PDB file of C-alpha atoms in Angstrom:
ATOM      1  CA  ASP A1089       0.000   0.000   0.000  1.00 81.00           C
ATOM      2  CA  SER A1090       1.603   3.227  -1.204  1.00 85.00           C
ATOM      3  CA  GLY A1091      -0.532   5.488   0.983  1.00 92.00           C
ATOM      4  CA  VAL A1092      -2.027   7.232  -2.055  1.00 96.00           C
ATOM      5  CA  THR A1093      -5.767   6.747  -2.415  1.00 96.00           C
ATOM      6  CA  GLN A1094      -7.896   7.215  -5.496  1.00 97.00           C
ATOM      7  CA  THR A1095     -11.641   7.142  -5.965  1.00 97.00           C
ATOM      8  CA  PRO A1096     -13.574   5.757  -7.637  1.00 97.00           C
ATOM      9  CA  LYS A1097     -11.878   2.523  -8.619  1.00 95.00           C
ATOM     10  CA  HIS A1098     -14.042   2.094 -11.704  1.00 96.00           C
ATOM     11  CA  LEU A1099     -16.121   4.572 -13.667  1.00 97.00           C
ATOM     12  CA  ILE A1100     -18.366   3.838 -16.622  1.00 97.00           C
ATOM     13  CA  THR A1101     -19.950   6.725 -18.459  1.00 97.00           C
ATOM     14  CA  ALA A1102     -21.148   7.846 -21.873  1.00 97.00           C
ATOM     15  CA  THR A1103     -19.575  10.030 -24.524  1.00 97.00           C
ATOM     16  CA  GLY A1104     -20.064  13.733 -23.952  1.00 97.00           C
ATOM     17  CA  GLN A1105     -20.286  13.380 -20.198  1.00 97.00           C
ATOM     18  CA  ARG A1106     -18.089  14.873 -17.493  1.00 98.00           C
ATOM     19  CA  VAL A1107     -16.431  13.008 -14.618  1.00 98.00           C
ATOM     20  CA  THR A1108     -14.265  13.868 -11.632  1.00 98.00           C
ATOM     21  CA  LEU A1109     -11.500  11.654 -10.327  1.00 98.00           C
ATOM     22  CA  ARG A1110     -10.205  12.168  -6.829  1.00 98.00           C
ATOM     23  CA  CYS A1111      -6.796  11.586  -5.275  1.00 98.00           C
ATOM     24  CA  SER A1112      -5.455  11.871  -1.742  1.00 98.00           C
ATOM     25  CA  PRO A1113      -1.660  11.948  -1.559  1.00 96.00           C
ATOM     26  CA  ARG A1114       0.499  10.266   1.047  1.00 95.00           C
ATOM     27  CA  SER A1115       0.615  12.054   4.346  1.00 93.00           C
ATOM     28  CA  GLY A1116       3.241  14.798   4.117  1.00 89.00           C
ATOM     29  CA  ASP A1117       3.543  14.787   0.334  1.00 92.00           C
ATOM     30  CA  LEU A1118       3.019  18.181  -1.271  1.00 91.00           C
ATOM     31  CA  SER A1119       3.285  17.228  -4.948  1.00 91.00           C
ATOM     32  CA  VAL A1120       0.569  15.424  -6.873  1.00 93.00           C
ATOM     33  CA  TYR A1121       0.906  14.078 -10.413  1.00 93.00           C
ATOM     34  CA  TRP A1122      -1.742  12.755 -12.775  1.00 95.00           C
ATOM     35  CA  TYR A1123      -1.068  10.137 -15.447  1.00 94.00           C
ATOM     36  CA  GLN A1124      -3.095   8.435 -18.128  1.00 95.00           C
ATOM     37  CA  GLN A1125      -2.282   4.860 -19.097  1.00 92.00           C
ATOM     38  CA  SER A1126      -3.756   3.272 -22.182  1.00 88.00           C
ATOM     39  CA  LEU A1127      -2.738   0.271 -24.251  1.00 78.00           C
ATOM     40  CA  ASP A1128      -1.806   2.283 -27.322  1.00 75.00           C
ATOM     41  CA  GLN A1129      -0.216   5.325 -25.662  1.00 74.00           C
ATOM     42  CA  GLY A1130       1.494   3.822 -22.666  1.00 79.00           C
ATOM     43  CA  LEU A1131       1.984   5.958 -19.543  1.00 85.00           C
ATOM     44  CA  GLN A1132       1.396   9.637 -20.273  1.00 88.00           C
ATOM     45  CA  PHE A1133       2.115  12.416 -17.788  1.00 89.00           C
ATOM     46  CA  LEU A1134      -0.787  14.858 -17.631  1.00 94.00           C
ATOM     47  CA  ILE A1135      -0.131  17.465 -14.976  1.00 93.00           C
ATOM     48  CA  GLN A1136       1.626  18.172 -11.673  1.00 91.00           C
ATOM     49  CA  TYR A1137       0.594  20.287  -8.706  1.00 92.00           C
ATOM     50  CA  TYR A1138       2.716  21.387  -5.811  1.00 90.00           C
ATOM     51  CA  ASN A1139       1.103  22.756  -2.665  1.00 91.00           C
ATOM     52  CA  GLY A1140      -1.937  23.951  -4.552  1.00 93.00           C
ATOM     53  CA  GLU A1141      -0.196  25.426  -7.583  1.00 93.00           C
ATOM     54  CA  GLU A1142       0.260  23.980 -11.042  1.00 92.00           C
ATOM     55  CA  ARG A1143       3.947  23.140 -11.612  1.00 87.00           C
ATOM     56  CA  ALA A1144       4.201  21.200 -14.842  1.00 86.00           C
ATOM     57  CA  LYS A1145       1.974  20.287 -17.721  1.00 90.00           C
ATOM     58  CA  GLY A1146       2.331  17.294 -19.945  1.00 88.00           C
ATOM     59  CA  ASN A1147       0.049  15.880 -22.605  1.00 83.00           C
ATOM     60  CA  ILE A1148      -3.147  17.128 -21.026  1.00 93.00           C
ATOM     61  CA  LEU A1149      -6.055  17.891 -23.323  1.00 94.00           C
ATOM     62  CA  GLU A1150      -7.925  21.178 -23.033  1.00 96.00           C
ATOM     63  CA  ARG A1151     -11.043  19.177 -22.092  1.00 97.00           C
ATOM     64  CA  PHE A1152      -9.223  18.021 -18.985  1.00 97.00           C
ATOM     65  CA  SER A1153      -8.434  20.120 -15.950  1.00 96.00           C
ATOM     66  CA  ALA A1154      -7.135  19.525 -12.467  1.00 97.00           C
ATOM     67  CA  GLN A1155      -6.744  21.283  -9.170  1.00 97.00           C
ATOM     68  CA  GLN A1156      -5.165  20.703  -5.791  1.00 97.00           C
ATOM     69  CA  PHE A1157      -7.045  21.857  -2.715  1.00 97.00           C
ATOM     70  CA  PRO A1158      -5.725  23.340   0.552  1.00 96.00           C
ATOM     71  CA  ASP A1159      -5.892  19.919   2.206  1.00 95.00           C
ATOM     72  CA  LEU A1160      -3.641  18.720  -0.676  1.00 96.00           C
ATOM     73  CA  HIS A1161      -6.099  16.311  -2.215  1.00 97.00           C
ATOM     74  CA  SER A1162      -6.468  16.691  -5.953  1.00 98.00           C
ATOM     75  CA  GLU A1163      -9.204  16.250  -8.504  1.00 98.00           C
ATOM     76  CA  LEU A1164      -8.925  15.583 -12.225  1.00 98.00           C
ATOM     77  CA  ASN A1165     -11.919  16.730 -14.250  1.00 98.00           C
ATOM     78  CA  LEU A1166     -12.545  15.163 -17.636  1.00 98.00           C
ATOM     79  CA  SER A1167     -15.246  16.711 -19.798  1.00 97.00           C
ATOM     80  CA  SER A1168     -16.853  16.136 -23.206  1.00 97.00           C
ATOM     81  CA  LEU A1169     -15.648  12.579 -22.915  1.00 97.00           C
ATOM     82  CA  GLU A1170     -14.747  10.620 -26.021  1.00 97.00           C
ATOM     83  CA  LEU A1171     -14.298   6.894 -26.549  1.00 96.00           C
ATOM     84  CA  GLY A1172     -10.552   7.438 -26.716  1.00 94.00           C
ATOM     85  CA  ASP A1173     -10.475   8.768 -23.161  1.00 96.00           C
ATOM     86  CA  SER A1174     -11.077   5.257 -21.861  1.00 96.00           C
ATOM     87  CA  ALA A1175      -7.955   4.463 -19.865  1.00 96.00           C
ATOM     88  CA  LEU A1176      -6.478   3.977 -16.440  1.00 95.00           C
ATOM     89  CA  TYR A1177      -5.852   7.255 -14.646  1.00 97.00           C
ATOM     90  CA  PHE A1178      -3.197   7.236 -11.960  1.00 96.00           C
ATOM     91  CA  CYS A1179      -2.380   9.742  -9.309  1.00 96.00           C
ATOM     92  CA  ALA A1180       1.058   9.839  -7.735  1.00 94.00           C
ATOM     93  CA  SER A1181       2.578  11.934  -4.977  1.00 93.00           C
ATOM     94  CA  SER A1182       6.015  12.885  -3.768  1.00 90.00           C
ATOM     95  CA  VAL A1183       7.405  14.752  -0.804  1.00 82.00           C
ATOM     96  CA  ALA A1184       8.391  18.112  -2.237  1.00 64.00           C
ATOM     97  CA  LEU A1185      10.456  19.898  -4.807  1.00 61.00           C
ATOM     98  CA  GLY A1186      13.931  19.628  -3.384  1.00 57.00           C
ATOM     99  CA  LEU A1187      17.348  19.543  -4.933  1.00 54.00           C
ATOM    100  CA  ALA A1188      17.016  15.935  -6.042  1.00 60.00           C
ATOM    101  CA  VAL A1189      14.239  14.179  -7.861  1.00 70.00           C
ATOM    102  CA  GLU A1190      12.276  12.161  -5.358  1.00 78.00           C
ATOM    103  CA  PRO A1191      10.420   8.951  -6.201  1.00 85.00           C
ATOM    104  CA  GLN A1192       6.737   9.176  -6.916  1.00 89.00           C
ATOM    105  CA  TYR A1193       4.276   6.924  -5.109  1.00 91.00           C
ATOM    106  CA  PHE A1194       1.319   5.755  -7.121  1.00 93.00           C
ATOM    107  CA  GLY A1195      -2.277   5.153  -6.211  1.00 95.00           C
ATOM    108  CA  PRO A1196      -4.194   2.084  -7.431  1.00 93.00           C
ATOM    109  CA  GLY A1197      -5.753   4.002 -10.319  1.00 95.00           C
ATOM    110  CA  THR A1198      -9.225   4.741 -11.631  1.00 97.00           C
ATOM    111  CA  ARG A1199     -10.350   2.743 -14.637  1.00 96.00           C
ATOM    112  CA  LEU A1200     -12.512   4.934 -16.858  1.00 97.00           C
ATOM    113  CA  THR A1201     -14.667   3.350 -19.532  1.00 97.00           C
ATOM    114  CA  VAL A1202     -16.451   5.645 -21.973  1.00 97.00           C
ATOM    115  CA  LEU A1203     -19.257   3.950 -23.899  1.00 96.00           C
TER     116      LEU A1203
ATOM    117  CA  GLY B 222      15.106  16.755 -24.867  1.00 81.00           C
ATOM    118  CA  ASP B 223      15.387  14.164 -22.153  1.00 84.00           C
ATOM    119  CA  SER B 224      14.247  10.675 -23.075  1.00 89.00           C
ATOM    120  CA  VAL B 225      14.265   7.055 -21.956  1.00 92.00           C
ATOM    121  CA  THR B 226      14.427   4.016 -24.224  1.00 94.00           C
ATOM    122  CA  GLN B 227      13.556   0.555 -22.958  1.00 94.00           C
ATOM    123  CA  MET B 228      13.844  -2.748 -24.707  1.00 89.00           C
ATOM    124  CA  GLU B 229      10.584  -3.851 -26.228  1.00 86.00           C
ATOM    125  CA  GLY B 230       8.676  -6.723 -24.760  1.00 86.00           C
ATOM    126  CA  PRO B 231       7.174  -8.998 -24.091  1.00 94.00           C
ATOM    127  CA  VAL B 232       9.960 -10.903 -22.428  1.00 96.00           C
ATOM    128  CA  THR B 233       9.153 -14.520 -21.586  1.00 97.00           C
ATOM    129  CA  LEU B 234      11.405 -16.516 -19.284  1.00 97.00           C
ATOM    130  CA  SER B 235      11.336 -19.752 -17.380  1.00 97.00           C
ATOM    131  CA  GLU B 236      11.488 -19.697 -13.607  1.00 97.00           C
ATOM    132  CA  GLU B 237      15.050 -19.310 -12.247  1.00 96.00           C
ATOM    133  CA  ALA B 238      16.318 -17.775 -15.496  1.00 97.00           C
ATOM    134  CA  PHE B 239      18.487 -14.643 -15.540  1.00 97.00           C
ATOM    135  CA  LEU B 240      16.731 -11.405 -16.394  1.00 97.00           C
ATOM    136  CA  THR B 241      18.054  -8.304 -18.091  1.00 97.00           C
ATOM    137  CA  ILE B 242      15.826  -5.449 -19.208  1.00 97.00           C
ATOM    138  CA  ASN B 243      17.775  -2.764 -21.012  1.00 97.00           C
ATOM    139  CA  CYS B 244      17.227   0.930 -20.381  1.00 97.00           C
ATOM    140  CA  THR B 245      19.208   3.776 -21.917  1.00 97.00           C
ATOM    141  CA  TYR B 246      18.650   7.463 -21.498  1.00 95.00           C
ATOM    142  CA  THR B 247      19.406  10.855 -22.964  1.00 93.00           C
ATOM    143  CA  ALA B 248      19.605  13.762 -20.580  1.00 88.00           C
ATOM    144  CA  THR B 249      21.417  16.981 -19.891  1.00 82.00           C
ATOM    145  CA  GLY B 250      22.957  17.325 -16.502  1.00 79.00           C
ATOM    146  CA  TYR B 251      22.856  14.578 -13.892  1.00 81.00           C
ATOM    147  CA  PRO B 252      19.505  12.847 -13.777  1.00 88.00           C
ATOM    148  CA  SER B 253      18.180  10.450 -11.175  1.00 90.00           C
ATOM    149  CA  LEU B 254      17.112   7.062 -12.512  1.00 93.00           C
ATOM    150  CA  PHE B 255      14.315   4.783 -11.372  1.00 94.00           C
ATOM    151  CA  TRP B 256      12.780   1.409 -12.053  1.00 97.00           C
ATOM    152  CA  TYR B 257       9.088   0.939 -11.321  1.00 96.00           C
ATOM    153  CA  VAL B 258       7.058  -2.257 -11.484  1.00 96.00           C
ATOM    154  CA  GLN B 259       3.365  -2.653 -12.244  1.00 94.00           C
ATOM    155  CA  TYR B 260       1.783  -5.967 -11.248  1.00 93.00           C
ATOM    156  CA  PRO B 261      -1.427  -6.981 -13.019  1.00 89.00           C
ATOM    157  CA  GLY B 262      -4.358  -4.827 -11.968  1.00 85.00           C
ATOM    158  CA  GLU B 263      -2.275  -2.581  -9.731  1.00 87.00           C
ATOM    159  CA  GLY B 264      -0.593   0.809  -9.767  1.00 89.00           C
ATOM    160  CA  LEU B 265       3.097   1.376 -10.283  1.00 93.00           C
ATOM    161  CA  GLN B 266       5.467   0.699  -7.407  1.00 93.00           C
ATOM    162  CA  LEU B 267       8.970   2.027  -6.991  1.00 93.00           C
ATOM    163  CA  LEU B 268      11.366  -0.903  -7.357  1.00 96.00           C
ATOM    164  CA  LEU B 269      14.755   0.794  -7.051  1.00 96.00           C
ATOM    165  CA  LYS B 270      16.563   4.024  -7.753  1.00 94.00           C
ATOM    166  CA  ALA B 271      19.999   5.567  -8.252  1.00 94.00           C
ATOM    167  CA  THR B 272      20.853   9.221  -8.007  1.00 89.00           C
ATOM    168  CA  LYS B 273      24.436   9.468  -9.263  1.00 89.00           C
ATOM    169  CA  ALA B 274      26.907   7.736 -11.521  1.00 91.00           C
ATOM    170  CA  ASP B 275      28.073   4.266 -10.402  1.00 94.00           C
ATOM    171  CA  ASP B 276      25.295   4.034  -7.808  1.00 95.00           C
ATOM    172  CA  LYS B 277      23.681   0.604  -7.654  1.00 97.00           C
ATOM    173  CA  GLY B 278      20.031   0.385  -6.715  1.00 96.00           C
ATOM    174  CA  SER B 279      18.757  -2.928  -5.410  1.00 97.00           C
ATOM    175  CA  ASN B 280      15.520  -4.367  -4.060  1.00 96.00           C
ATOM    176  CA  LYS B 281      13.807  -7.781  -3.968  1.00 95.00           C
ATOM    177  CA  GLY B 282      16.760  -9.375  -5.781  1.00 97.00           C
ATOM    178  CA  PHE B 283      16.685  -6.827  -8.605  1.00 98.00           C
ATOM    179  CA  GLU B 284      19.669  -4.592  -9.317  1.00 98.00           C
ATOM    180  CA  ALA B 285      20.511  -1.743 -11.646  1.00 98.00           C
ATOM    181  CA  THR B 286      23.710   0.293 -11.914  1.00 98.00           C
ATOM    182  CA  TYR B 287      23.793   3.891 -13.081  1.00 96.00           C
ATOM    183  CA  ARG B 288      26.356   3.919 -15.921  1.00 96.00           C
ATOM    184  CA  LYS B 289      27.080   7.428 -17.082  1.00 93.00           C
ATOM    185  CA  GLU B 290      29.624   6.356 -19.684  1.00 94.00           C
ATOM    186  CA  THR B 291      27.056   4.228 -21.498  1.00 95.00           C
ATOM    187  CA  THR B 292      24.001   6.275 -20.366  1.00 95.00           C
ATOM    188  CA  SER B 293      22.353   3.071 -19.201  1.00 97.00           C
ATOM    189  CA  PHE B 294      20.449   1.714 -16.213  1.00 97.00           C
ATOM    190  CA  HIS B 295      19.776  -1.921 -17.060  1.00 98.00           C
ATOM    191  CA  LEU B 296      17.611  -3.964 -14.701  1.00 98.00           C
ATOM    192  CA  GLU B 297      18.891  -7.419 -13.721  1.00 98.00           C
ATOM    193  CA  LYS B 298      17.813 -10.305 -11.570  1.00 98.00           C
ATOM    194  CA  GLY B 299      19.728 -13.520 -11.161  1.00 97.00           C
ATOM    195  CA  SER B 300      16.791 -15.894 -10.787  1.00 96.00           C
ATOM    196  CA  VAL B 301      13.277 -14.807 -11.661  1.00 97.00           C
ATOM    197  CA  GLN B 302      10.119 -16.193 -10.119  1.00 97.00           C
ATOM    198  CA  VAL B 303       6.592 -16.504 -11.457  1.00 97.00           C
ATOM    199  CA  SER B 304       5.622 -13.713  -9.067  1.00 96.00           C
ATOM    200  CA  ASP B 305       7.956 -11.338 -10.936  1.00 97.00           C
ATOM    201  CA  SER B 306       5.585 -11.362 -13.907  1.00 97.00           C
ATOM    202  CA  ALA B 307       4.720  -7.696 -14.371  1.00 96.00           C
ATOM    203  CA  VAL B 308       5.430  -4.631 -16.470  1.00 95.00           C
ATOM    204  CA  TYR B 309       8.670  -2.820 -15.686  1.00 97.00           C
ATOM    205  CA  PHE B 310       9.161   0.881 -16.341  1.00 95.00           C
ATOM    206  CA  CYS B 311      12.427   2.783 -16.462  1.00 95.00           C
ATOM    207  CA  ALA B 312      12.182   6.491 -15.601  1.00 93.00           C
ATOM    208  CA  LEU B 313      14.474   9.491 -15.541  1.00 90.00           C
ATOM    209  CA  GLY B 314      14.117  12.501 -13.302  1.00 85.00           C
ATOM    210  CA  ALA B 315      15.729  15.766 -14.220  1.00 72.00           C
ATOM    211  CA  GLY B 316      15.102  19.375 -14.976  1.00 64.00           C
ATOM    212  CA  ASN B 317      13.794  22.254 -12.978  1.00 59.00           C
ATOM    213  CA  ASN B 318      10.288  20.852 -12.620  1.00 56.00           C
ATOM    214  CA  ARG B 319      11.575  17.492 -11.400  1.00 63.00           C
ATOM    215  CA  LYS B 320       9.032  15.533 -13.408  1.00 72.00           C
ATOM    216  CA  LEU B 321       9.798  11.969 -14.435  1.00 83.00           C
ATOM    217  CA  ILE B 322      10.356  10.933 -18.038  1.00 86.00           C
ATOM    218  CA  TRP B 323       9.065   7.409 -18.583  1.00 89.00           C
ATOM    219  CA  GLY B 324      10.010   4.549 -20.826  1.00 91.00           C
ATOM    220  CA  LEU B 325       7.239   2.626 -22.575  1.00 90.00           C
ATOM    221  CA  GLY B 326       7.444  -0.313 -20.202  1.00 93.00           C
ATOM    222  CA  THR B 327       8.593  -3.894 -20.730  1.00 95.00           C
ATOM    223  CA  SER B 328       6.229  -6.744 -20.039  1.00 95.00           C
ATOM    224  CA  LEU B 329       7.775  -9.780 -18.350  1.00 97.00           C
ATOM    225  CA  ALA B 330       6.101 -13.170 -18.162  1.00 97.00           C
ATOM    226  CA  VAL B 331       7.749 -15.895 -16.103  1.00 97.00           C
ATOM    227  CA  ASN B 332       6.580 -19.444 -16.693  1.00 96.00           C
ATOM    228  CA  PRO B 333       6.858 -22.209 -14.063  1.00 94.00           C
TER     229      PRO B 333
END
């Protein structure tokens, strides 16, 4: 158990809909990262937050957005869903932005199916 | 830009065989290097790491040595078990935003 929690575990929805995925980082971790994992694209970094502020953006679509709240939990919002958005979405957390790159600790993921 | 290249899978081995999964990288500066493992139906777990040249990371019988001269971080295990069947990801951490650059993953299947 990494200490990172994600809800829900599974999500099934229809095209055009909007969903929210939630992540609670490990106790003490200030950075949260979101990833998308699909069979054809592999593991794709979406976005990173540090202590409530956006720090880095990866291959995140404009239909997707995220935020990190004062209690450090984070939410990933996916809107106008398309079939191709079906994937596993992982959240990861790390301690802080220090001089070295710290490991990231992953949650169990949310499996999104868009029908 | 920074990048990681892993050997393509799937890799299929018999139990007790020797494992090598190759990982090479391109980076400016002095990156940190990681191996993660993803067991079926689970999230990624940190397997081992190395933060400077010639460092050897090790965990659960797996080892990888940070080789700056060959820009490599190959994963090895002397005797694999069926329970090692998983997908293995090599990752590089560098740059001001400290994000990780990921390889595509290598699937390993170990047969009894």
